[in-house]
Amino acid sequence: MKKKIGLGCLVALILLGIALIYQESQRKDEDSLTANPQSIINGWNLQLPEKMEIEYQRQSPIVFASDGLEYFIAHFEDDEILDMMSFQKKQNNEIADKFQELWDCWIPDGTDVPMPPFVQDYYFIEIKKNDGFDTLYVVYFPMEHRLYVLENRV
């Protein structure tokens, strides 16, 4: 009899633990939507100037196994970043189209997320890893001294 009660308590505790873990993973408050720029920088081995101010950061709600977007905007005082990264300079409609496609897929309608001003001149880098499934888009606008970084995890 004591074994059955002990076993029943153990099962109840396990189920309670699973329920709490599930509930915590489903919480989608504003804190869970804040991107972590440092983890993006470290995860992709980016070399960025130390003097940067993060102006905006956001991540999409996580759907499965950390799939989704992480996005941040950084401001710099000068164009030092141009010497630190191998940017391509040209208007590339593919990059603007990709940003819009990812936005439409991951960012809920009505969400106020600042988009890059693709009508201006910019420099960009597109980096892929994990056999091309994960992609990092780094777009720098020298007129604004702003860097837009979008990580797409699949």
PDB file of C-alpha atoms in Angstrom:
ATOM      1  CA  MET A   1       0.000   0.000   0.000  1.00  0.00           C
ATOM      2  CA  LYS A   2       2.799   2.438   0.897  1.00  0.00           C
ATOM      3  CA  LYS A   3       4.543   1.631  -2.394  1.00  0.00           C
ATOM      4  CA  LYS A   4       1.386   2.501  -4.352  1.00  0.00           C
ATOM      5  CA  ILE A   5       1.008   5.839  -2.528  1.00  0.00           C
ATOM      6  CA  GLY A   6       4.694   6.635  -3.070  1.00  0.00           C
ATOM      7  CA  LEU A   7       4.470   5.686  -6.740  1.00  0.00           C
ATOM      8  CA  GLY A   8       1.297   7.778  -7.129  1.00  0.00           C
ATOM      9  CA  CYS A   9       3.023  10.801  -5.553  1.00  0.00           C
ATOM     10  CA  LEU A  10       6.044  10.340  -7.817  1.00  0.00           C
ATOM     11  CA  VAL A  11       3.844  10.192 -10.936  1.00  0.00           C
ATOM     12  CA  ALA A  12       1.919  13.281  -9.765  1.00  0.00           C
ATOM     13  CA  LEU A  13       5.172  15.213  -9.221  1.00  0.00           C
ATOM     14  CA  ILE A  14       6.472  14.214 -12.659  1.00  0.00           C
ATOM     15  CA  LEU A  15       3.224  15.300 -14.324  1.00  0.00           C
ATOM     16  CA  LEU A  16       3.243  18.571 -12.380  1.00  0.00           C
ATOM     17  CA  GLY A  17       6.847  19.210 -13.483  1.00  0.00           C
ATOM     18  CA  ILE A  18       5.990  18.515 -17.121  1.00  0.00           C
ATOM     19  CA  ALA A  19       2.977  20.827 -16.928  1.00  0.00           C
ATOM     20  CA  LEU A  20       5.066  23.644 -15.421  1.00  0.00           C
ATOM     21  CA  ILE A  21       7.794  23.264 -18.042  1.00  0.00           C
ATOM     22  CA  TYR A  22       5.213  23.261 -20.836  1.00  0.00           C
ATOM     23  CA  GLN A  23       3.452  26.323 -19.424  1.00  0.00           C
ATOM     24  CA  GLU A  24       6.735  28.231 -19.157  1.00  0.00           C
ATOM     25  CA  SER A  25       7.699  27.327 -22.723  1.00  0.00           C
ATOM     26  CA  GLN A  26       4.356  28.598 -24.029  1.00  0.00           C
ATOM     27  CA  ARG A  27       4.581  31.969 -22.301  1.00  0.00           C
ATOM     28  CA  LYS A  28       4.839  34.626 -24.965  1.00  0.00           C
ATOM     29  CA  ASP A  29       5.135  37.858 -23.051  1.00  0.00           C
ATOM     30  CA  GLU A  30       7.174  40.799 -24.311  1.00  0.00           C
ATOM     31  CA  ASP A  31      10.346  39.641 -22.521  1.00  0.00           C
ATOM     32  CA  SER A  32      10.397  36.428 -24.552  1.00  0.00           C
ATOM     33  CA  LEU A  33      10.303  38.471 -27.769  1.00  0.00           C
ATOM     34  CA  THR A  34      13.471  40.444 -27.012  1.00  0.00           C
ATOM     35  CA  ALA A  35      16.387  39.427 -29.180  1.00  0.00           C
ATOM     36  CA  ASN A  36      19.852  38.931 -27.749  1.00  0.00           C
ATOM     37  CA  PRO A  37      22.262  40.831 -30.017  1.00  0.00           C
ATOM     38  CA  GLN A  38      25.323  39.489 -28.205  1.00  0.00           C
ATOM     39  CA  SER A  39      24.290  35.878 -28.856  1.00  0.00           C
ATOM     40  CA  ILE A  40      23.850  36.671 -32.559  1.00  0.00           C
ATOM     41  CA  ILE A  41      27.237  38.404 -32.696  1.00  0.00           C
ATOM     42  CA  ASN A  42      28.960  35.511 -30.894  1.00  0.00           C
ATOM     43  CA  GLY A  43      27.068  32.773 -32.739  1.00  0.00           C
ATOM     44  CA  TRP A  44      28.101  34.102 -36.131  1.00  0.00           C
ATOM     45  CA  ASN A  45      31.587  35.312 -35.094  1.00  0.00           C
ATOM     46  CA  LEU A  46      30.852  38.888 -36.148  1.00  0.00           C
ATOM     47  CA  GLN A  47      33.469  41.510 -35.503  1.00  0.00           C
ATOM     48  CA  LEU A  48      31.648  44.737 -34.683  1.00  0.00           C
ATOM     49  CA  PRO A  49      32.951  48.021 -33.270  1.00  0.00           C
ATOM     50  CA  GLU A  50      32.731  48.224 -29.498  1.00  0.00           C
ATOM     51  CA  LYS A  51      31.073  51.622 -29.641  1.00  0.00           C
ATOM     52  CA  MET A  52      27.627  50.589 -30.769  1.00  0.00           C
ATOM     53  CA  GLU A  53      24.252  51.462 -29.358  1.00  0.00           C
ATOM     54  CA  ILE A  54      21.473  48.909 -29.716  1.00  0.00           C
ATOM     55  CA  GLU A  55      18.414  50.896 -30.763  1.00  0.00           C
ATOM     56  CA  TYR A  56      15.953  48.065 -31.303  1.00  0.00           C
ATOM     57  CA  GLN A  57      15.829  44.325 -30.723  1.00  0.00           C
ATOM     58  CA  ARG A  58      13.145  41.723 -31.275  1.00  0.00           C
ATOM     59  CA  GLN A  59      12.670  38.065 -31.982  1.00  0.00           C
ATOM     60  CA  SER A  60       9.734  36.274 -33.471  1.00  0.00           C
ATOM     61  CA  PRO A  61       7.699  33.933 -31.299  1.00  0.00           C
ATOM     62  CA  ILE A  62       9.523  30.605 -31.237  1.00  0.00           C
ATOM     63  CA  VAL A  63       7.516  27.979 -33.068  1.00  0.00           C
ATOM     64  CA  PHE A  64       9.645  24.830 -32.943  1.00  0.00           C
ATOM     65  CA  ALA A  65      13.215  24.112 -31.864  1.00  0.00           C
ATOM     66  CA  SER A  66      14.211  27.800 -31.849  1.00  0.00           C
ATOM     67  CA  ASP A  67      13.103  28.367 -35.444  1.00  0.00           C
ATOM     68  CA  GLY A  68      12.357  31.993 -36.185  1.00  0.00           C
ATOM     69  CA  LEU A  69      13.918  35.406 -36.491  1.00  0.00           C
ATOM     70  CA  GLU A  70      16.137  37.486 -34.286  1.00  0.00           C
ATOM     71  CA  TYR A  71      16.579  41.076 -35.301  1.00  0.00           C
ATOM     72  CA  PHE A  72      18.395  44.086 -33.980  1.00  0.00           C
ATOM     73  CA  ILE A  73      19.349  47.583 -35.086  1.00  0.00           C
ATOM     74  CA  ALA A  74      22.600  49.148 -33.922  1.00  0.00           C
ATOM     75  CA  HIS A  75      23.836  52.712 -34.334  1.00  0.00           C
ATOM     76  CA  PHE A  76      27.496  53.677 -34.752  1.00  0.00           C
ATOM     77  CA  GLU A  77      29.191  57.052 -34.497  1.00  0.00           C
ATOM     78  CA  ASP A  78      31.338  56.499 -37.599  1.00  0.00           C
ATOM     79  CA  ASP A  79      31.844  54.087 -40.501  1.00  0.00           C
ATOM     80  CA  GLU A  80      34.518  51.998 -38.744  1.00  0.00           C
ATOM     81  CA  ILE A  81      32.393  48.913 -39.407  1.00  0.00           C
ATOM     82  CA  LEU A  82      33.118  49.191 -43.133  1.00  0.00           C
ATOM     83  CA  ASP A  83      36.763  48.344 -42.415  1.00  0.00           C
ATOM     84  CA  MET A  84      35.834  45.423 -40.172  1.00  0.00           C
ATOM     85  CA  MET A  85      33.490  43.472 -42.454  1.00  0.00           C
ATOM     86  CA  SER A  86      33.534  42.401 -46.094  1.00  0.00           C
ATOM     87  CA  PHE A  87      30.410  44.161 -47.272  1.00  0.00           C
ATOM     88  CA  GLN A  88      29.082  44.208 -50.812  1.00  0.00           C
ATOM     89  CA  LYS A  89      27.915  47.613 -51.956  1.00  0.00           C
ATOM     90  CA  LYS A  90      25.012  47.637 -54.324  1.00  0.00           C
ATOM     91  CA  GLN A  91      21.295  47.851 -54.337  1.00  0.00           C
ATOM     92  CA  ASN A  92      20.227  44.251 -54.107  1.00  0.00           C
ATOM     93  CA  ASN A  93      16.491  43.795 -54.452  1.00  0.00           C
ATOM     94  CA  GLU A  94      16.890  40.181 -53.352  1.00  0.00           C
ATOM     95  CA  ILE A  95      17.955  41.289 -49.862  1.00  0.00           C
ATOM     96  CA  ALA A  96      15.022  43.719 -49.557  1.00  0.00           C
ATOM     97  CA  ASP A  97      12.637  41.066 -50.874  1.00  0.00           C
ATOM     98  CA  LYS A  98      14.025  38.472 -48.450  1.00  0.00           C
ATOM     99  CA  PHE A  99      13.541  40.841 -45.497  1.00  0.00           C
ATOM    100  CA  GLN A 100       9.925  41.401 -46.555  1.00  0.00           C
ATOM    101  CA  GLU A 101       9.304  37.687 -47.078  1.00  0.00           C
ATOM    102  CA  LEU A 102      10.665  36.830 -43.636  1.00  0.00           C
ATOM    103  CA  TRP A 103       8.642  39.650 -42.081  1.00  0.00           C
ATOM    104  CA  ASP A 104       5.446  38.394 -43.680  1.00  0.00           C
ATOM    105  CA  CYS A 105       6.162  34.863 -42.457  1.00  0.00           C
ATOM    106  CA  TRP A 106       7.320  35.493 -38.864  1.00  0.00           C
ATOM    107  CA  ILE A 107       6.209  38.922 -37.625  1.00  0.00           C
ATOM    108  CA  PRO A 108       2.509  39.145 -36.673  1.00  0.00           C
ATOM    109  CA  ASP A 109       0.390  41.726 -38.488  1.00  0.00           C
ATOM    110  CA  GLY A 110       0.114  45.012 -36.644  1.00  0.00           C
ATOM    111  CA  THR A 111       3.502  44.606 -34.964  1.00  0.00           C
ATOM    112  CA  ASP A 112       5.512  47.809 -35.109  1.00  0.00           C
ATOM    113  CA  VAL A 113       8.965  46.669 -36.225  1.00  0.00           C
ATOM    114  CA  PRO A 114      11.239  49.191 -37.985  1.00  0.00           C
ATOM    115  CA  MET A 115      12.285  47.985 -41.427  1.00  0.00           C
ATOM    116  CA  PRO A 116      15.570  48.938 -43.098  1.00  0.00           C
ATOM    117  CA  PRO A 117      15.260  51.923 -45.473  1.00  0.00           C
ATOM    118  CA  PHE A 118      16.174  50.001 -48.627  1.00  0.00           C
ATOM    119  CA  VAL A 119      15.636  53.098 -50.812  1.00  0.00           C
ATOM    120  CA  GLN A 120      18.984  54.436 -49.527  1.00  0.00           C
ATOM    121  CA  ASP A 121      22.443  53.201 -50.508  1.00  0.00           C
ATOM    122  CA  TYR A 122      23.621  50.356 -48.321  1.00  0.00           C
ATOM    123  CA  TYR A 123      26.226  47.664 -47.831  1.00  0.00           C
ATOM    124  CA  PHE A 124      25.235  44.094 -47.088  1.00  0.00           C
ATOM    125  CA  ILE A 125      26.467  40.637 -46.238  1.00  0.00           C
ATOM    126  CA  GLU A 126      24.499  37.401 -46.421  1.00  0.00           C
ATOM    127  CA  ILE A 127      26.023  34.536 -44.437  1.00  0.00           C
ATOM    128  CA  LYS A 128      24.733  30.959 -44.381  1.00  0.00           C
ATOM    129  CA  LYS A 129      25.520  28.084 -42.027  1.00  0.00           C
ATOM    130  CA  ASN A 130      24.094  24.684 -41.059  1.00  0.00           C
ATOM    131  CA  ASP A 131      24.039  23.591 -44.705  1.00  0.00           C
ATOM    132  CA  GLY A 132      22.344  26.828 -45.727  1.00  0.00           C
ATOM    133  CA  PHE A 133      19.365  26.468 -43.429  1.00  0.00           C
ATOM    134  CA  ASP A 134      20.315  29.336 -41.099  1.00  0.00           C
ATOM    135  CA  THR A 135      21.013  32.704 -42.679  1.00  0.00           C
ATOM    136  CA  LEU A 136      22.293  35.988 -41.307  1.00  0.00           C
ATOM    137  CA  TYR A 137      21.598  39.232 -43.151  1.00  0.00           C
ATOM    138  CA  VAL A 138      23.740  42.196 -42.145  1.00  0.00           C
ATOM    139  CA  VAL A 139      22.826  45.480 -43.810  1.00  0.00           C
ATOM    140  CA  TYR A 140      24.622  48.771 -43.108  1.00  0.00           C
ATOM    141  CA  PHE A 141      23.294  52.203 -44.081  1.00  0.00           C
ATOM    142  CA  PRO A 142      26.185  54.691 -44.008  1.00  0.00           C
ATOM    143  CA  MET A 143      23.975  57.787 -44.201  1.00  0.00           C
ATOM    144  CA  GLU A 144      22.344  56.786 -40.906  1.00  0.00           C
ATOM    145  CA  HIS A 145      25.316  54.888 -39.413  1.00  0.00           C
ATOM    146  CA  ARG A 146      22.845  52.081 -38.696  1.00  0.00           C
ATOM    147  CA  LEU A 147      23.330  48.356 -38.911  1.00  0.00           C
ATOM    148  CA  TYR A 148      20.336  46.062 -39.359  1.00  0.00           C
ATOM    149  CA  VAL A 149      21.002  42.438 -38.436  1.00  0.00           C
ATOM    150  CA  LEU A 150      18.454  39.724 -39.151  1.00  0.00           C
ATOM    151  CA  GLU A 151      19.073  36.093 -38.216  1.00  0.00           C
ATOM    152  CA  ASN A 152      16.776  33.489 -39.749  1.00  0.00           C
ATOM    153  CA  ARG A 153      16.918  30.081 -38.041  1.00  0.00           C
ATOM    154  CA  VAL A 154      15.244  27.121 -39.717  1.00  0.00           C
TER     155      VAL A 154
END
